[in-house]
Short mmCIF file of C-alpha atoms in Angstrom, two decimals:
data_model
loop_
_atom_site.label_atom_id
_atom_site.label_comp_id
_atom_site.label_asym_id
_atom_site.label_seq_id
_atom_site.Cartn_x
_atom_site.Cartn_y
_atom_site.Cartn_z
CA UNK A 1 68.96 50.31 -105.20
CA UNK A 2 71.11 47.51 -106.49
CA UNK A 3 74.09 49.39 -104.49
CA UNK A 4 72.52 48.57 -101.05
CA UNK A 5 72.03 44.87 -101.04
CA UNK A 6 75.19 44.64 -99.05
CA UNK A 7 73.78 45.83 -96.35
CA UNK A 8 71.36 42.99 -95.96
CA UNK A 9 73.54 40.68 -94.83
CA UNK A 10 76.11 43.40 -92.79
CA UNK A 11 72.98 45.16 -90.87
CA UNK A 12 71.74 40.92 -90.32
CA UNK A 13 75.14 39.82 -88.63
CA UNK A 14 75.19 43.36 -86.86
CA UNK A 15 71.66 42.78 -85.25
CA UNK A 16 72.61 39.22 -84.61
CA UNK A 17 75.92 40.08 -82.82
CA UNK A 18 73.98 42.98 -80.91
CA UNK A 19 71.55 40.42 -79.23
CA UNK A 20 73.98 37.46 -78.73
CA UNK A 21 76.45 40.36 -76.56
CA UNK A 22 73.09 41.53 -74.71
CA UNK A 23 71.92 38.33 -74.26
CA UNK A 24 75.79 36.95 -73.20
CA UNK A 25 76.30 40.61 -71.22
CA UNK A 26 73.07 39.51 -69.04
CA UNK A 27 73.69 36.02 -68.26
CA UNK A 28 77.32 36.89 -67.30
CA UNK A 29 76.36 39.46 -64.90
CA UNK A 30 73.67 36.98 -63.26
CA UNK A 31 76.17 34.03 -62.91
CA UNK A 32 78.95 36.18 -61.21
CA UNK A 33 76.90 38.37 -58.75
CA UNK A 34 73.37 36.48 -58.59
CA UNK A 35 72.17 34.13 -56.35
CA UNK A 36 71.68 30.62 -57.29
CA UNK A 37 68.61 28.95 -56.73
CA UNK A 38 66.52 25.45 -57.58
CA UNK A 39 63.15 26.08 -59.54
CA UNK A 40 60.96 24.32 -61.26
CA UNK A 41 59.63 24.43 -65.00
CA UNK A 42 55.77 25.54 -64.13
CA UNK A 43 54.58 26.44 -67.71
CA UNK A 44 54.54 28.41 -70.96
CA UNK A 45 53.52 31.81 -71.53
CA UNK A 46 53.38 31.67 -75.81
CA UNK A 47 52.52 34.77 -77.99
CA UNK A 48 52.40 34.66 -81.48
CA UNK A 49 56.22 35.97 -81.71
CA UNK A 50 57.68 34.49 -78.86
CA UNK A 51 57.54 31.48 -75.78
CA UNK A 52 58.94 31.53 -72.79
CA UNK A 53 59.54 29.23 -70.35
CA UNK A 54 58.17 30.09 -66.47
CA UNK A 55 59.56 28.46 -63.56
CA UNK A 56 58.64 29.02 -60.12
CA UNK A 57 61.22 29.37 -57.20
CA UNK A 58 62.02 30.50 -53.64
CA UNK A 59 64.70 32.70 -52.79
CA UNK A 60 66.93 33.12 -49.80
CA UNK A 61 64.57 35.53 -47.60
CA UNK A 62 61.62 32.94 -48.72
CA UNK A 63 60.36 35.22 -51.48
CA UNK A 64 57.79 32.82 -53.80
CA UNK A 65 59.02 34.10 -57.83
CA UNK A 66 57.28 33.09 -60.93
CA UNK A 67 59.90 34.63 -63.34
CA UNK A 68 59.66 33.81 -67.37
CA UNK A 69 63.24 32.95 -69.09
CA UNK A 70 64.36 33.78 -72.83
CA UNK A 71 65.77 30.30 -73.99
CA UNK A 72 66.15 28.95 -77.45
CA UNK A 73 65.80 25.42 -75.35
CA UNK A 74 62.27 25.83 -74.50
CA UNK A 75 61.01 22.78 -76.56
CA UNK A 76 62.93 20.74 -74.65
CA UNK A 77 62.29 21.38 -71.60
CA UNK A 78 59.08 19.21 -69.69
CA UNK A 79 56.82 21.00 -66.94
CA UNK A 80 57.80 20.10 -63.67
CA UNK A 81 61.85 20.06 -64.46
CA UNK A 82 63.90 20.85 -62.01
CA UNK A 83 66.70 23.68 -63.27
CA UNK A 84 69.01 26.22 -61.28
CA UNK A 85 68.31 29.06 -61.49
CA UNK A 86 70.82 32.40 -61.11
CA UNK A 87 68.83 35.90 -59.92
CA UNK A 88 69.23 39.24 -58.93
CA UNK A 89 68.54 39.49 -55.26
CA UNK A 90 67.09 43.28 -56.05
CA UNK A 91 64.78 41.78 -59.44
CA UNK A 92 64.31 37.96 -58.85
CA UNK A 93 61.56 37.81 -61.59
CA UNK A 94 64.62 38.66 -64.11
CA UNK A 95 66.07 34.97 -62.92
CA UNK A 96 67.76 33.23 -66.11
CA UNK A 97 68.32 29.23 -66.51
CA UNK A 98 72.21 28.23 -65.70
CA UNK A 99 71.66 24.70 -65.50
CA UNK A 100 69.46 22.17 -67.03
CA UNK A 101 69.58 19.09 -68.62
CA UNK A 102 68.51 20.04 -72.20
CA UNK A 103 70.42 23.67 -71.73
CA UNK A 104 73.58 24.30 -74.21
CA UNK A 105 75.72 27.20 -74.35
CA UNK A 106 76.57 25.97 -78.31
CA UNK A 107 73.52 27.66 -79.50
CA UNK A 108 74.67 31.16 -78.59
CA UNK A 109 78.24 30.41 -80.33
CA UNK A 110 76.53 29.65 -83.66
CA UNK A 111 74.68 32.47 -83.54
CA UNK A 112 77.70 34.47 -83.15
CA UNK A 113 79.62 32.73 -85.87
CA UNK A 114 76.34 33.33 -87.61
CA UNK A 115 76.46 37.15 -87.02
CA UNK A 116 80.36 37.07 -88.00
CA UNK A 117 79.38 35.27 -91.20
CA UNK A 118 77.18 37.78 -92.52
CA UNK A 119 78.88 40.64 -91.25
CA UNK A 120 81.87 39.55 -93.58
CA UNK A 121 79.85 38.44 -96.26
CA UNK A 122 78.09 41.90 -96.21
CA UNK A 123 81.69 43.62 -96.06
CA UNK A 124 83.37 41.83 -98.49
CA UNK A 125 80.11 42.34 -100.97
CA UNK A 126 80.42 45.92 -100.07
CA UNK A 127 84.01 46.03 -101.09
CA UNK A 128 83.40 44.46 -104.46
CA UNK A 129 80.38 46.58 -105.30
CA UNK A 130 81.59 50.10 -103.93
CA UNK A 131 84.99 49.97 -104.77
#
């Protein structure tokens, strides 16, 4: 059992590089071919594993969207904030947060040089213990 600890912190930076691509992938995609929009912060919708922001919004044909948005920023964030939104003309209630006040793009850089951290770590323990 002693063999596999390595693989703590290699399968941790893996699963933490996995979601900061998705996350990056996503946000990407809805900045170069989405439409921009202005919304407003309307609320929180909390479980006990996750918040998420909801802002409300209209988009070009008029459409009224209430659309929740993944952001390690929520706690900064006030109701009634006005953000811009980017969204997919075809899903609008998959709109993410481009601009804000309280929004930084830092956070999803130290979680990758998290990820790339414990990747190594987890190789480089590997390599001591299995070779």
């Amino acid at each position: 059992m002693v063999h596999l600890y390595p693989l703590l912190p290699l399968l941790s930076g893996v699963v933490i590089l996995w979601v900061v691509a998705r996350d990056t992938r996503v946000e990407l995609r809805l900045v170069r071919h989405g439409m921009r929009a202005k919304a407003r912060v309307i609320g929180y919708h909390e479980t006990s594993t996750a918040s998420r922001m909801i802002v409300q919004f209209r988009t070009e044909d008029g459409q009224e969207v209430h659309a929740e948005h993944e952001n390690t920023g929520w706690t900064a964030s006030r109701s009634g904030e006005i953000v811009t939104v980017a969204y997919d003309p075809d899903r609008p209630d998959l709109a993410r947060i481009v601009a804000a006040p309280w929004l930084s793009h830092w956070v999803r850089g130290m979680f990758a040089a998290l990820g790339v951290v414990l990747m190594s770590t987890g190789l480089l323990l590997g390599y001591l213990e299995w070779r």
